[in-house]
Each structure stands twice: as structure tokens, then as C-alpha cells.
Amino acid sequence: MSNLGHPLTRINRHWLYGALLAIVVIGLIVPISLPLAVSPEATRFYEAIESAPKDKLVLVSTLWSASTQGENRPQTQVVLKHLMKRHLRFALIAFGDAQATTLAQELAEEQAAIYKYEYGKDWINLGYRQDIAGTLKGMVRNINETLKTDSVNRRPLAEYPVMAGVRNVKDLSVIAEFSASGNYKSWVGLVVGSTDAAFCYAPTSVMAPELYTYLDSGQIRGMLFGIKGAAEYEQMMNEKGFTTRAITPVSLALVLLFVLIGLGNYGMYATKKMEGNS
Amino acid sequence: MPTAATWSHPIGVWFGAIGTLALFSLIYRENRVYRLFEHIFIGLAAGYLIKTTWTEVLGPQWFTPLFHDGQWPWALVAGFGLLFYTIFSRKHSWMSRIAIGALMGFAAGQAFQTTASDYIPQIRKSFKPLFVTPDQIPLGSGLTTLGIGLNNLLFVFIMVTVLTYFFFSFEQKNKVVAASARTGRLMLMFAFGAIFGSTVMARMALLIDRVWFLMHNWLHLQ
């Protein structure tokens, strides 16, 4: 960039990083409550869990790691909380990323201690699988034969009360996937047509726009749009957790970006005008 | 599997905080501390993948059935998998094609099934009524026939214009076709803008998560 340009085009980038950091810190410390409209897709996700029958199992699939936990962790946490509040049986399963099973286990243990959930009776961890397609095809036929043992005690799944009456995906009420990748295509392609279970998806914000065609066609019942979706879910549950606090700095940071883009464009325009006059 | 208490141990929190600050130091400029922690992070992730692959997949699903339960056919799986490595030998590389061919056949069959169940419901759903009757309004939605009709009209208009843009079989000289394709490109730009905006929001969320970790878990400020 020319040193002769408008001053707005020569702002040191460290000032911009500093401004962003300041807005995030202030937004987290000072609880400014900005209005949050709950989207129809988040409502449908919530209603799928709220209306799930208690005699069926909810499958919670995770495919995220430390790199996207800023969005996927609060999503998973708030839905696990909802499941336990309703006292629904659930099973964890992880695909794609090796960290996913440990992080989901950690979250489930945290919430289980609060809601007195007993491992094996109320919930179970089916572990991590690398082969997504092969595992899903197997689960359509028989979950116990495909996955065989749980991830914590390595005991046969049939021995656990939580798996009673569960043979295949037809015995699930809701399939909820929390993901940092495009794994929904495997679920839609291989599982959704074989069960009446509501398939709900919680992706990172990067991926969410491409899912609207699947929401429109009904292949995906509900969706949580990144951290915003988690905040909406918290609002529906009348909870005030991390995302309710975090959504304010997200909004403030986006306002800052709007302002900076405006200033940058004005700087470019002013530079061109200066060059034209000289 | 480690319990939740293991991960929230003060040593883990301190290591996480130092790692976060070291990686953020790149914002100031490239430096050796950043490089060191970048390598630690990549090494940890790779090591964790190897460990989990053994403890969650190969150990319980292959090693235990083969060596503890005496299910010898699992040895054939190892033999089949090892065929991939013959690719490194000029004399025996033809054997790797057996494994690759089988894998490609499996993937192709899978892709055929998923493509049908993926796109056919979407194509079916893209036929939307432009003249909506009251019985087509979803119960409790609060929508009107005019609102749904306009929404459907907009949907069909955008879909047709975008499809026109991707029609490359003839030169788009006709004015109507050219205008439709230009509009389609404009609509695609709107979509890309929405994706970019979502990407920015995702990055902000990751930053906020790390700042919250430093403030809440490490410094106990909140």
C-alpha cells in the first residue's frame, strides 16, 4: 500500500486487533443484553427434543475437536442439558475426529453429575468410529452387532439397561449431530430415509448456510446455527449460560467489522480522489 | 477413558492458557514461541489420533477378537489392508490395485445410494405452488397465502436464474438468457456473502471462547 494514500488505508493492523480484543473483553465483562430472535430452525430442534418419547433412545453424534469447540461445545452442552432435564435416555457416538469422543464424554459427565444421570442406565458412550459410512449402514440393520461394546467399560451393549429395546435406527426418537464438517450428507444419504427419528444438525456457522436446502426439503428437521443457535436454544430453555453472555461480543465484533469495512472503503475512495486531483 | 476432572486440572488449565497466549502471539509477529507451540499442538493432535485409533478402533474391533477371542478370519483383514503397502514395490505394486479397486467399488456404490437419497427429495421439494390455497398454509405458522406465494415465486425465480448461469451447452447470446444468467450470478454472490458473514461469525466465536477461557478458567475474573 502506498504511503501517500489516505490515512485510513494506513492504519497499523495491531490497532485493529487491539480494538477487536477490547470489544470482546468488554462485551464479556459488561453484561449488555441485546435482543435475540429465535429462528424457526432452532425452534424445530428444540421441539424435536421436547416432544421425544421417553421409551426411545436419543442418539447424540459428535464430530468436533478443540479447534471448533467455541461453537460446537456450547451447542452440545445445551442439548445434553435439555435431554437430562427431560430425563431422556441417550447414547453418544463420535466420528471423524479422534478428540470428539473424549470431549463429548467430558461434557456428558459434567452434566450427568448435576442431573444425577447414571452411566449405563440413563446414558452410554458408544465410542469413536473412523468409518462413517460403514458404521451408519451397520446401524441401520443392527446397532449392537455393529458397535458391539461401549467405550468406557468395553462391555457388550446388550448388558446395559439404557440399550434395552434398541435394535436399530428405527428405535431412535432423535438423531442430533454436532459437527464441524459436512457429515450430514452421510446421515441424510444412509440413515434418514430408514427411520422416523428426527434428524437435527448443529454445525459451525461456516457450514450452516449450505444446510438450508436440507431444512427446506425436510431432510433435516432442525438446526442450531453455530454459537447463535446455541444462544437461541438457551433462551428457549430459559437458561443464561456461556452463549447468552458470548452472543453480545459476537454482535459487537460484527458491528466493529462493519465500521472498519466502511472506513477502509472510504479510505480507498479518498485515495483515488486524491490521486485524481494531483 | 479419562474423566472430566482430569481435563479441568490446574496444570491442564495453565498449559492451555500458555498455549493460547503463545499461539495468539502471532498477531504481533512471527516468533519462535509461536512456532514451538504450533508444533506441540500438531504433535499432540497426531499422537492423540494414533492413540484413539488403537484404543477405540483397532484394539477392540480387530486385535481383541483376533488374539483373545480366537476369531482368526480377522487376520485376512490385516492381509488385505497390507496390500496397499505393496504400492512401494515396483515388482508387487499390481497387488495394491486389488485393494484400491475394492475400496473404489465400495465408495462408488455408496455414492450412488447417497446421491439418490440426498438430491431427489430436494428436487421434489423445489416444485412449489405459485398459487397457494388456504389449506396449504402450515397450521399455527401465522403465514398468509400471499406471503407463501411470493416466497415460492422468489424461490423459483432464483433457482431458474442460477440454473441458467450454469448452463454452458450453448453461448448465451439471447438477451433474456443472458440477463437471467447475470441475475443468477448476482444471486450466487448474495449466497457467498452470507457464507462469508457466517465464516466471520464462526471465527469471532472461536476468539470469544479462548478469551473466555483465559478470563474465566485461568484468571478467574468472571
Short mmCIF file of C-alpha atoms in Angstrom, two decimals:
data_model
loop_
_atom_site.label_atom_id
_atom_site.label_comp_id
_atom_site.label_asym_id
_atom_site.label_seq_id
_atom_site.Cartn_x
_atom_site.Cartn_y
_atom_site.Cartn_z
CA MET A 1 0.00 0.00 0.00
CA SER A 2 1.32 3.39 -0.96
CA ASN A 3 2.45 5.66 1.88
CA LEU A 4 0.81 8.54 0.04
CA GLY A 5 -2.69 7.08 0.43
CA HIS A 6 -5.39 8.37 2.74
CA PRO A 7 -4.53 7.84 6.46
CA LEU A 8 -7.46 5.41 6.78
CA THR A 9 -5.69 2.99 4.42
CA ARG A 10 -2.53 3.08 6.53
CA ILE A 11 -3.87 2.12 9.99
CA ASN A 12 -1.50 -0.31 11.70
CA ARG A 13 -3.28 -3.67 11.87
CA HIS A 14 -2.28 -4.09 15.54
CA TRP A 15 -4.69 -1.26 16.44
CA LEU A 16 -7.48 -3.18 14.72
CA TYR A 17 -6.63 -6.38 16.62
CA GLY A 18 -6.49 -4.33 19.84
CA ALA A 19 -9.92 -2.82 19.16
CA LEU A 20 -11.38 -6.26 18.47
CA LEU A 21 -9.88 -7.71 21.66
CA ALA A 22 -11.12 -4.74 23.71
CA ILE A 23 -14.67 -5.17 22.36
CA VAL A 24 -14.65 -8.89 23.14
CA VAL A 25 -13.33 -8.41 26.70
CA ILE A 26 -15.73 -5.53 27.45
CA GLY A 27 -18.62 -7.50 25.93
CA LEU A 28 -17.85 -10.46 28.19
CA ILE A 29 -17.34 -8.39 31.37
CA VAL A 30 -20.22 -5.92 30.97
CA PRO A 31 -23.44 -7.89 30.53
CA ILE A 32 -25.11 -5.80 27.80
CA SER A 33 -28.26 -7.66 26.89
CA LEU A 34 -29.01 -7.41 23.17
CA PRO A 35 -32.27 -8.81 21.79
CA LEU A 36 -32.01 -12.26 20.19
CA ALA A 37 -34.69 -13.54 17.81
CA VAL A 38 -35.14 -17.31 17.94
CA SER A 39 -35.03 -18.79 14.43
CA PRO A 40 -37.61 -21.35 13.18
CA GLU A 41 -34.87 -23.98 12.64
CA ALA A 42 -33.66 -23.68 16.26
CA THR A 43 -37.29 -23.91 17.44
CA ARG A 44 -37.76 -27.13 15.43
CA PHE A 45 -34.57 -28.59 17.01
CA TYR A 46 -35.88 -27.72 20.47
CA GLU A 47 -39.34 -29.12 19.73
CA ALA A 48 -37.87 -32.38 18.42
CA ILE A 49 -36.19 -32.96 21.82
CA GLU A 50 -39.16 -31.58 23.76
CA SER A 51 -41.60 -33.98 22.06
CA ALA A 52 -39.30 -37.05 22.02
CA PRO A 53 -40.98 -40.08 23.64
CA LYS A 54 -39.26 -41.36 26.80
CA ASP A 55 -39.29 -45.01 25.73
CA LYS A 56 -36.95 -44.37 22.79
CA LEU A 57 -33.25 -43.57 22.69
CA VAL A 58 -31.76 -40.25 21.52
CA LEU A 59 -28.52 -40.60 19.57
CA VAL A 60 -26.03 -37.76 20.06
CA SER A 61 -23.33 -37.81 17.42
CA THR A 62 -20.28 -35.57 17.75
CA LEU A 63 -17.70 -34.67 15.15
CA TRP A 64 -15.75 -31.76 16.57
CA SER A 65 -12.45 -31.13 18.27
CA ALA A 66 -10.70 -28.42 20.27
CA SER A 67 -10.39 -26.29 17.12
CA THR A 68 -14.15 -25.63 16.85
CA GLN A 69 -15.16 -26.04 20.47
CA GLY A 70 -16.05 -22.33 20.67
CA GLU A 71 -19.22 -23.17 18.73
CA ASN A 72 -19.77 -26.92 18.97
CA ARG A 73 -19.15 -27.28 22.72
CA PRO A 74 -21.94 -24.89 23.87
CA GLN A 75 -24.30 -26.45 21.30
CA THR A 76 -23.63 -29.96 22.62
CA GLN A 77 -23.77 -28.80 26.24
CA VAL A 78 -27.15 -27.08 25.99
CA VAL A 79 -28.78 -30.02 24.18
CA LEU A 80 -27.36 -32.56 26.67
CA LYS A 81 -28.77 -30.38 29.43
CA HIS A 82 -32.18 -30.44 27.75
CA LEU A 83 -32.06 -34.24 27.36
CA MET A 84 -31.25 -34.68 31.04
CA LYS A 85 -33.90 -32.18 32.15
CA ARG A 86 -36.47 -34.26 30.28
CA HIS A 87 -34.84 -37.45 31.60
CA LEU A 88 -34.46 -38.95 28.14
CA ARG A 89 -32.09 -41.88 27.56
CA PHE A 90 -29.24 -41.02 25.21
CA ALA A 91 -26.18 -42.55 23.59
CA LEU A 92 -23.06 -40.71 22.48
CA ILE A 93 -21.19 -41.68 19.33
CA ALA A 94 -18.25 -39.89 17.68
CA PHE A 95 -17.00 -39.79 14.11
CA GLY A 96 -14.28 -38.13 12.10
CA ASP A 97 -12.13 -36.59 14.81
CA ALA A 98 -10.39 -38.62 17.48
CA GLN A 99 -10.89 -35.89 20.10
CA ALA A 100 -14.67 -35.90 19.63
CA THR A 101 -15.42 -38.88 21.85
CA THR A 102 -13.33 -37.59 24.79
CA LEU A 103 -14.76 -34.07 24.61
CA ALA A 104 -18.35 -35.35 24.43
CA GLN A 105 -17.68 -37.75 27.32
CA GLU A 106 -16.31 -34.85 29.38
CA LEU A 107 -19.41 -32.73 28.73
CA ALA A 108 -21.81 -35.60 29.46
CA GLU A 109 -20.01 -36.38 32.76
CA GLU A 110 -20.25 -32.73 33.82
CA GLN A 111 -23.99 -32.62 33.20
CA ALA A 112 -24.61 -36.16 34.50
CA ALA A 113 -23.18 -35.15 37.88
CA ILE A 114 -25.68 -32.27 38.06
CA TYR A 115 -28.75 -34.20 36.88
CA LYS A 116 -27.84 -37.49 38.67
CA TYR A 117 -27.60 -39.40 35.41
CA GLU A 118 -26.25 -42.90 35.78
CA TYR A 119 -23.86 -44.32 33.19
CA GLY A 120 -25.24 -47.47 31.56
CA LYS A 121 -28.77 -46.86 32.86
CA ASP A 122 -29.52 -43.36 31.56
CA TRP A 123 -26.73 -42.78 29.07
CA ILE A 124 -23.90 -44.56 27.32
CA ASN A 125 -20.88 -43.78 25.17
CA LEU A 126 -20.74 -45.90 22.01
CA GLY A 127 -17.25 -44.61 21.22
CA TYR A 128 -15.39 -43.33 18.19
CA ARG A 129 -15.58 -44.79 14.68
CA GLN A 130 -13.39 -43.81 11.74
CA ASP A 131 -15.51 -45.39 9.01
CA ILE A 132 -18.64 -43.22 8.99
CA ALA A 133 -20.44 -44.83 6.03
CA GLY A 134 -19.78 -48.44 7.07
CA THR A 135 -20.84 -47.76 10.66
CA LEU A 136 -24.05 -45.97 9.64
CA LYS A 137 -25.01 -48.72 7.22
CA GLY A 138 -24.45 -51.26 10.00
CA MET A 139 -26.52 -49.24 12.47
CA VAL A 140 -29.44 -49.19 10.05
CA ARG A 141 -29.51 -53.01 10.38
CA ASN A 142 -28.38 -53.60 13.97
CA ILE A 143 -26.72 -51.21 16.42
CA ASN A 144 -25.50 -53.81 18.94
CA GLU A 145 -23.93 -56.04 16.29
CA THR A 146 -22.25 -53.08 14.57
CA LEU A 147 -20.80 -51.33 17.61
CA LYS A 148 -20.58 -54.36 19.95
CA THR A 149 -19.17 -52.70 23.11
CA ASP A 150 -19.32 -49.32 24.84
CA SER A 151 -16.34 -47.01 25.04
CA VAL A 152 -15.96 -46.72 28.83
CA ASN A 153 -16.12 -50.29 30.22
CA ARG A 154 -15.76 -52.26 26.98
CA ARG A 155 -18.74 -54.41 27.88
CA PRO A 156 -21.31 -55.74 25.36
CA LEU A 157 -24.02 -53.15 24.67
CA ALA A 158 -26.80 -55.66 25.33
CA GLU A 159 -25.77 -55.76 29.01
CA TYR A 160 -26.70 -52.11 29.57
CA PRO A 161 -30.26 -51.16 30.59
CA VAL A 162 -30.02 -47.95 28.52
CA MET A 163 -29.88 -50.06 25.34
CA ALA A 164 -32.98 -52.10 26.23
CA GLY A 165 -35.41 -52.27 23.30
CA VAL A 166 -32.93 -50.67 20.92
CA ARG A 167 -32.21 -52.80 17.87
CA ASN A 168 -31.56 -50.38 15.01
CA VAL A 169 -32.08 -46.75 13.95
CA LYS A 170 -35.85 -47.28 13.89
CA ASP A 171 -35.73 -47.39 17.70
CA LEU A 172 -34.32 -43.86 17.95
CA SER A 173 -36.50 -40.81 18.57
CA VAL A 174 -33.99 -38.09 17.65
CA ILE A 175 -30.58 -38.13 15.96
CA ALA A 176 -28.66 -34.97 16.88
CA GLU A 177 -25.31 -34.36 15.28
CA PHE A 178 -22.88 -31.66 16.45
CA SER A 179 -20.34 -31.21 13.74
CA ALA A 180 -17.53 -29.18 12.28
CA SER A 181 -17.74 -30.98 8.93
CA GLY A 182 -20.17 -31.98 6.20
CA ASN A 183 -21.09 -35.30 7.78
CA TYR A 184 -24.81 -34.57 7.36
CA LYS A 185 -24.58 -35.96 3.82
CA SER A 186 -23.77 -39.43 5.21
CA TRP A 187 -26.70 -39.28 7.66
CA VAL A 188 -29.12 -37.97 5.02
CA GLY A 189 -27.90 -40.43 2.40
CA LEU A 190 -27.70 -43.57 4.51
CA VAL A 191 -29.91 -43.21 7.60
CA VAL A 192 -32.64 -40.54 7.40
CA GLY A 193 -34.79 -42.49 4.92
CA SER A 194 -34.65 -45.63 7.11
CA THR A 195 -36.11 -44.17 10.31
CA ASP A 196 -38.82 -41.83 11.60
CA ALA A 197 -36.34 -40.29 14.03
CA ALA A 198 -36.00 -36.51 13.68
CA PHE A 199 -32.56 -35.68 12.31
CA CYS A 200 -31.29 -32.41 13.81
CA TYR A 201 -27.98 -30.80 12.98
CA ALA A 202 -25.76 -28.36 14.85
CA PRO A 203 -22.92 -27.20 12.59
CA THR A 204 -20.40 -24.40 12.91
CA SER A 205 -21.53 -21.07 11.42
CA VAL A 206 -19.23 -21.60 8.41
CA MET A 207 -21.24 -24.61 7.30
CA ALA A 208 -24.74 -23.56 8.28
CA PRO A 209 -25.80 -21.64 5.09
CA GLU A 210 -25.45 -24.74 2.91
CA LEU A 211 -27.91 -26.64 5.09
CA TYR A 212 -30.96 -24.52 4.35
CA THR A 213 -31.82 -26.60 1.27
CA TYR A 214 -31.95 -29.68 3.52
CA LEU A 215 -34.14 -27.85 6.04
CA ASP A 216 -36.46 -26.74 3.25
CA SER A 217 -36.78 -30.29 1.91
CA GLY A 218 -37.40 -31.67 5.41
CA GLN A 219 -34.36 -33.98 5.32
CA ILE A 220 -33.02 -32.09 8.34
CA ARG A 221 -35.69 -31.27 10.96
CA GLY A 222 -33.92 -28.54 12.94
CA MET A 223 -30.61 -26.73 13.07
CA LEU A 224 -28.51 -24.70 15.51
CA PHE A 225 -26.63 -22.02 13.55
CA GLY A 226 -23.24 -22.00 15.28
CA ILE A 227 -22.94 -20.12 18.56
CA LYS A 228 -26.06 -18.08 17.69
CA GLY A 229 -28.09 -21.30 17.57
CA ALA A 230 -26.77 -22.34 20.97
CA ALA A 231 -27.76 -18.94 22.41
CA GLU A 232 -31.25 -19.33 20.91
CA TYR A 233 -31.56 -22.78 22.46
CA GLU A 234 -30.51 -21.39 25.86
CA GLN A 235 -33.18 -18.72 25.50
CA MET A 236 -35.86 -21.34 24.78
CA MET A 237 -34.74 -23.25 27.88
CA ASN A 238 -34.79 -20.06 29.98
CA GLU A 239 -31.12 -20.60 30.78
CA LYS A 240 -28.42 -17.96 30.96
CA GLY A 241 -25.18 -19.76 30.19
CA PHE A 242 -21.99 -19.02 28.29
CA THR A 243 -23.62 -18.41 24.90
CA THR A 244 -26.12 -15.88 26.27
CA ARG A 245 -23.10 -13.95 27.52
CA ALA A 246 -21.00 -14.61 24.40
CA ILE A 247 -23.58 -13.54 21.83
CA THR A 248 -23.19 -9.85 22.83
CA PRO A 249 -19.45 -9.67 21.98
CA VAL A 250 -20.20 -11.57 18.75
CA SER A 251 -22.70 -8.86 17.76
CA LEU A 252 -20.36 -6.04 18.86
CA ALA A 253 -17.45 -7.58 16.93
CA LEU A 254 -19.60 -7.75 13.78
CA VAL A 255 -20.57 -4.08 14.25
CA LEU A 256 -16.86 -3.24 14.53
CA LEU A 257 -16.21 -5.13 11.29
CA PHE A 258 -18.98 -3.19 9.52
CA VAL A 259 -17.43 0.08 10.70
CA LEU A 260 -13.91 -0.97 9.66
CA ILE A 261 -15.09 -2.16 6.22
CA GLY A 262 -16.87 1.18 5.78
CA LEU A 263 -13.78 3.16 6.85
CA GLY A 264 -11.48 1.06 4.65
CA ASN A 265 -13.69 1.59 1.61
CA TYR A 266 -13.93 5.29 2.30
CA GLY A 267 -10.11 5.37 2.61
CA MET A 268 -9.74 3.69 -0.79
CA TYR A 269 -12.24 6.12 -2.33
CA ALA A 270 -10.49 9.11 -0.78
CA THR A 271 -7.09 7.87 -2.02
CA LYS A 272 -8.39 7.54 -5.59
CA LYS A 273 -9.86 11.04 -5.35
CA MET A 274 -6.51 12.39 -4.06
CA GLU A 275 -4.67 10.68 -6.93
CA GLY A 276 -7.18 12.11 -9.41
CA ASN A 277 -6.68 15.66 -8.11
CA SER A 278 -2.84 15.51 -8.17
CA MET B 1 -11.25 -43.06 29.12
CA PRO B 2 -10.18 -40.09 31.30
CA THR B 3 -12.86 -38.42 33.39
CA ALA B 4 -13.92 -34.78 33.26
CA ALA B 5 -11.88 -33.98 36.39
CA THR B 6 -8.65 -34.90 34.57
CA TRP B 7 -9.13 -32.19 31.94
CA SER B 8 -10.00 -29.34 34.27
CA HIS B 9 -6.92 -29.90 36.47
CA PRO B 10 -4.99 -26.63 37.18
CA ILE B 11 -1.94 -27.94 35.27
CA GLY B 12 -4.12 -28.54 32.21
CA VAL B 13 -5.64 -25.06 32.51
CA TRP B 14 -2.20 -23.43 32.84
CA PHE B 15 -0.88 -25.37 29.84
CA GLY B 16 -3.97 -24.35 27.86
CA ALA B 17 -3.55 -20.68 28.83
CA ILE B 18 0.15 -20.56 27.95
CA GLY B 19 -0.56 -22.37 24.67
CA THR B 20 -3.37 -19.94 23.81
CA LEU B 21 -1.21 -16.88 24.51
CA ALA B 22 1.71 -18.39 22.58
CA LEU B 23 -0.46 -19.01 19.53
CA PHE B 24 -2.04 -15.54 19.77
CA SER B 25 1.48 -14.02 19.80
CA LEU B 26 1.44 -14.48 16.00
CA ILE B 27 -0.91 -11.50 15.86
CA TYR B 28 2.03 -9.34 16.91
CA ARG B 29 4.54 -11.05 14.65
CA GLU B 30 6.02 -14.41 13.69
CA ASN B 31 8.16 -15.72 16.58
CA ARG B 32 9.81 -18.86 17.95
CA VAL B 33 7.40 -19.34 20.85
CA TYR B 34 4.52 -19.44 18.36
CA ARG B 35 6.40 -21.98 16.22
CA LEU B 36 7.16 -24.15 19.26
CA PHE B 37 3.53 -24.29 20.38
CA GLU B 38 2.29 -24.79 16.83
CA HIS B 39 4.47 -27.91 16.60
CA ILE B 40 3.36 -29.07 20.06
CA PHE B 41 -0.29 -28.67 19.02
CA ILE B 42 0.17 -30.59 15.76
CA GLY B 43 2.20 -33.30 17.52
CA LEU B 44 -0.40 -33.69 20.27
CA ALA B 45 -3.24 -33.93 17.74
CA ALA B 46 -1.37 -36.53 15.66
CA GLY B 47 -0.39 -38.54 18.75
CA TYR B 48 -3.94 -38.40 20.05
CA LEU B 49 -5.27 -39.70 16.72
CA ILE B 50 -2.89 -42.68 16.82
CA LYS B 51 -3.78 -43.45 20.44
CA THR B 52 -7.54 -43.20 19.84
CA THR B 53 -7.36 -45.24 16.63
CA TRP B 54 -5.82 -48.06 18.66
CA THR B 55 -7.93 -47.79 21.83
CA GLU B 56 -11.28 -47.18 20.09
CA VAL B 57 -10.97 -48.93 16.73
CA LEU B 58 -8.10 -51.38 16.12
CA GLY B 59 -7.82 -52.69 19.68
CA PRO B 60 -11.45 -53.55 20.49
CA GLN B 61 -12.58 -54.28 16.92
CA TRP B 62 -9.60 -56.16 15.48
CA PHE B 63 -6.87 -57.10 17.99
CA THR B 64 -9.14 -58.41 20.77
CA PRO B 65 -11.41 -60.53 18.53
CA LEU B 66 -8.36 -61.95 16.70
CA PHE B 67 -5.96 -62.69 19.55
CA HIS B 68 -8.23 -63.01 22.61
CA ASP B 69 -11.47 -64.39 21.17
CA GLY B 70 -9.78 -66.59 18.54
CA GLN B 71 -11.76 -65.16 15.62
CA TRP B 72 -8.99 -65.95 13.09
CA PRO B 73 -10.78 -64.58 9.95
CA TRP B 74 -9.85 -61.10 11.20
CA ALA B 75 -6.26 -61.92 10.10
CA LEU B 76 -7.47 -61.77 6.48
CA VAL B 77 -8.47 -58.13 7.02
CA ALA B 78 -4.89 -57.29 8.02
CA GLY B 79 -3.58 -59.11 4.94
CA PHE B 80 -5.99 -57.20 2.71
CA GLY B 81 -5.01 -53.88 4.31
CA LEU B 82 -1.31 -54.62 3.89
CA LEU B 83 -1.85 -54.95 0.13
CA PHE B 84 -1.96 -51.14 -0.01
CA TYR B 85 1.73 -51.01 1.00
CA THR B 86 2.81 -53.10 -2.00
CA ILE B 87 2.48 -49.85 -3.97
CA PHE B 88 6.03 -49.05 -2.80
CA SER B 89 7.46 -52.08 -4.63
CA ARG B 90 7.73 -51.98 -8.45
CA LYS B 91 7.54 -55.76 -8.66
CA HIS B 92 4.49 -56.19 -6.42
CA SER B 93 2.63 -52.91 -6.90
CA TRP B 94 -0.03 -54.66 -9.03
CA MET B 95 -1.36 -56.21 -5.82
CA SER B 96 -2.21 -52.78 -4.39
CA ARG B 97 -4.70 -52.36 -7.25
CA ILE B 98 -6.81 -55.18 -5.80
CA ALA B 99 -7.25 -53.29 -2.53
CA ILE B 100 -7.70 -49.91 -4.24
CA GLY B 101 -10.23 -51.40 -6.70
CA ALA B 102 -12.28 -52.95 -3.91
CA LEU B 103 -12.27 -49.68 -2.00
CA MET B 104 -13.29 -47.70 -5.08
CA GLY B 105 -16.12 -50.12 -5.81
CA PHE B 106 -17.37 -49.76 -2.24
CA ALA B 107 -17.14 -45.95 -2.41
CA ALA B 108 -18.87 -45.81 -5.81
CA GLY B 109 -21.78 -47.94 -4.62
CA GLN B 110 -22.09 -45.80 -1.53
CA ALA B 111 -22.01 -42.58 -3.56
CA PHE B 112 -24.80 -43.88 -5.80
CA GLN B 113 -27.03 -44.61 -2.82
CA THR B 114 -26.31 -41.33 -1.04
CA THR B 115 -26.73 -39.22 -4.20
CA ALA B 116 -30.22 -40.60 -4.76
CA SER B 117 -31.35 -40.06 -1.17
CA ASP B 118 -29.58 -36.72 -0.97
CA TYR B 119 -30.87 -34.90 -4.07
CA ILE B 120 -34.18 -36.49 -5.07
CA PRO B 121 -36.14 -35.11 -2.05
CA GLN B 122 -34.64 -31.67 -2.75
CA ILE B 123 -35.61 -31.77 -6.43
CA ARG B 124 -39.13 -32.87 -5.46
CA LYS B 125 -39.39 -30.06 -2.92
CA SER B 126 -38.28 -27.47 -5.49
CA PHE B 127 -41.65 -27.80 -7.28
CA LYS B 128 -43.51 -25.21 -5.29
CA PRO B 129 -47.05 -23.92 -5.83
CA LEU B 130 -47.15 -20.31 -7.01
CA PHE B 131 -50.88 -20.01 -6.30
CA VAL B 132 -51.36 -21.04 -2.68
CA THR B 133 -54.72 -22.08 -1.26
CA PRO B 134 -55.60 -21.63 2.46
CA ASP B 135 -55.36 -25.40 3.12
CA GLN B 136 -51.65 -25.27 2.13
CA ILE B 137 -50.75 -22.93 4.99
CA PRO B 138 -48.91 -24.82 7.78
CA LEU B 139 -51.01 -24.90 10.97
CA GLY B 140 -50.05 -22.25 13.51
CA SER B 141 -47.44 -20.69 11.21
CA GLY B 142 -49.20 -17.31 11.03
CA LEU B 143 -48.37 -17.11 7.31
CA THR B 144 -50.73 -15.88 4.58
CA THR B 145 -51.43 -17.31 1.12
CA LEU B 146 -49.96 -14.18 -0.45
CA GLY B 147 -46.80 -14.41 1.70
CA ILE B 148 -46.18 -18.07 0.87
CA GLY B 149 -46.97 -17.43 -2.80
CA LEU B 150 -44.45 -14.56 -3.02
CA ASN B 151 -41.84 -16.62 -1.16
CA ASN B 152 -42.33 -19.53 -3.58
CA LEU B 153 -42.19 -17.19 -6.56
CA LEU B 154 -38.89 -15.75 -5.32
CA PHE B 155 -37.55 -19.29 -4.76
CA VAL B 156 -38.45 -20.40 -8.30
CA PHE B 157 -37.09 -17.18 -9.82
CA ILE B 158 -33.72 -17.56 -8.06
CA MET B 159 -33.50 -21.27 -8.87
CA VAL B 160 -34.19 -20.70 -12.60
CA THR B 161 -31.72 -17.81 -12.88
CA VAL B 162 -28.95 -19.72 -11.06
CA LEU B 163 -29.54 -22.83 -13.19
CA THR B 164 -29.36 -20.64 -16.31
CA TYR B 165 -25.96 -19.36 -15.20
CA PHE B 166 -24.65 -22.94 -15.03
CA PHE B 167 -25.99 -23.86 -18.48
CA PHE B 168 -22.88 -23.97 -20.65
CA SER B 169 -24.10 -26.04 -23.62
CA PHE B 170 -24.57 -23.00 -25.89
CA GLU B 171 -23.35 -19.44 -25.98
CA GLN B 172 -25.69 -17.18 -24.02
CA LYS B 173 -26.35 -14.63 -26.79
CA ASN B 174 -30.10 -14.36 -26.32
CA LYS B 175 -30.87 -11.24 -24.26
CA VAL B 176 -33.34 -12.96 -21.95
CA VAL B 177 -30.98 -15.89 -21.27
CA ALA B 178 -28.01 -13.56 -20.74
CA ALA B 179 -29.99 -11.36 -18.33
CA SER B 180 -31.19 -14.45 -16.45
CA ALA B 181 -27.61 -15.78 -16.15
CA ARG B 182 -26.34 -12.40 -14.92
CA THR B 183 -29.11 -12.31 -12.31
CA GLY B 184 -28.19 -15.87 -11.31
CA ARG B 185 -24.58 -14.83 -10.81
CA LEU B 186 -25.75 -11.91 -8.67
CA MET B 187 -27.86 -14.29 -6.55
CA LEU B 188 -24.84 -16.55 -6.11
CA MET B 189 -22.88 -13.52 -4.86
CA PHE B 190 -25.58 -12.95 -2.22
CA ALA B 191 -25.15 -16.57 -1.12
CA PHE B 192 -21.36 -16.26 -1.00
CA GLY B 193 -21.76 -13.08 1.03
CA ALA B 194 -23.94 -14.94 3.54
CA ILE B 195 -21.35 -17.72 3.77
CA PHE B 196 -18.56 -15.17 4.30
CA GLY B 197 -20.57 -13.43 7.02
CA SER B 198 -21.14 -16.78 8.74
CA THR B 199 -17.43 -17.56 8.50
CA VAL B 200 -16.58 -14.28 10.22
CA MET B 201 -19.11 -15.06 12.97
CA ALA B 202 -17.54 -18.51 13.45
CA ARG B 203 -14.06 -17.01 13.83
CA MET B 204 -15.38 -14.47 16.34
CA ALA B 205 -16.95 -17.29 18.33
CA LEU B 206 -13.61 -19.13 18.47
CA LEU B 207 -11.85 -15.96 19.64
CA ILE B 208 -14.50 -15.32 22.30
CA ASP B 209 -14.21 -18.91 23.52
CA ARG B 210 -10.44 -18.51 24.01
CA VAL B 211 -10.78 -15.10 25.68
CA TRP B 212 -13.46 -16.52 27.99
CA PHE B 213 -11.18 -19.47 28.81
CA LEU B 214 -8.37 -17.06 29.78
CA MET B 215 -10.68 -14.81 31.81
CA HIS B 216 -12.86 -17.45 33.45
CA ASN B 217 -10.89 -20.73 33.75
CA TRP B 218 -7.39 -19.29 34.11
CA LEU B 219 -7.61 -15.85 35.74
CA HIS B 220 -10.99 -16.44 37.47
CA LEU B 221 -12.07 -12.89 36.60
CA GLN B 222 -15.72 -13.83 35.95
#
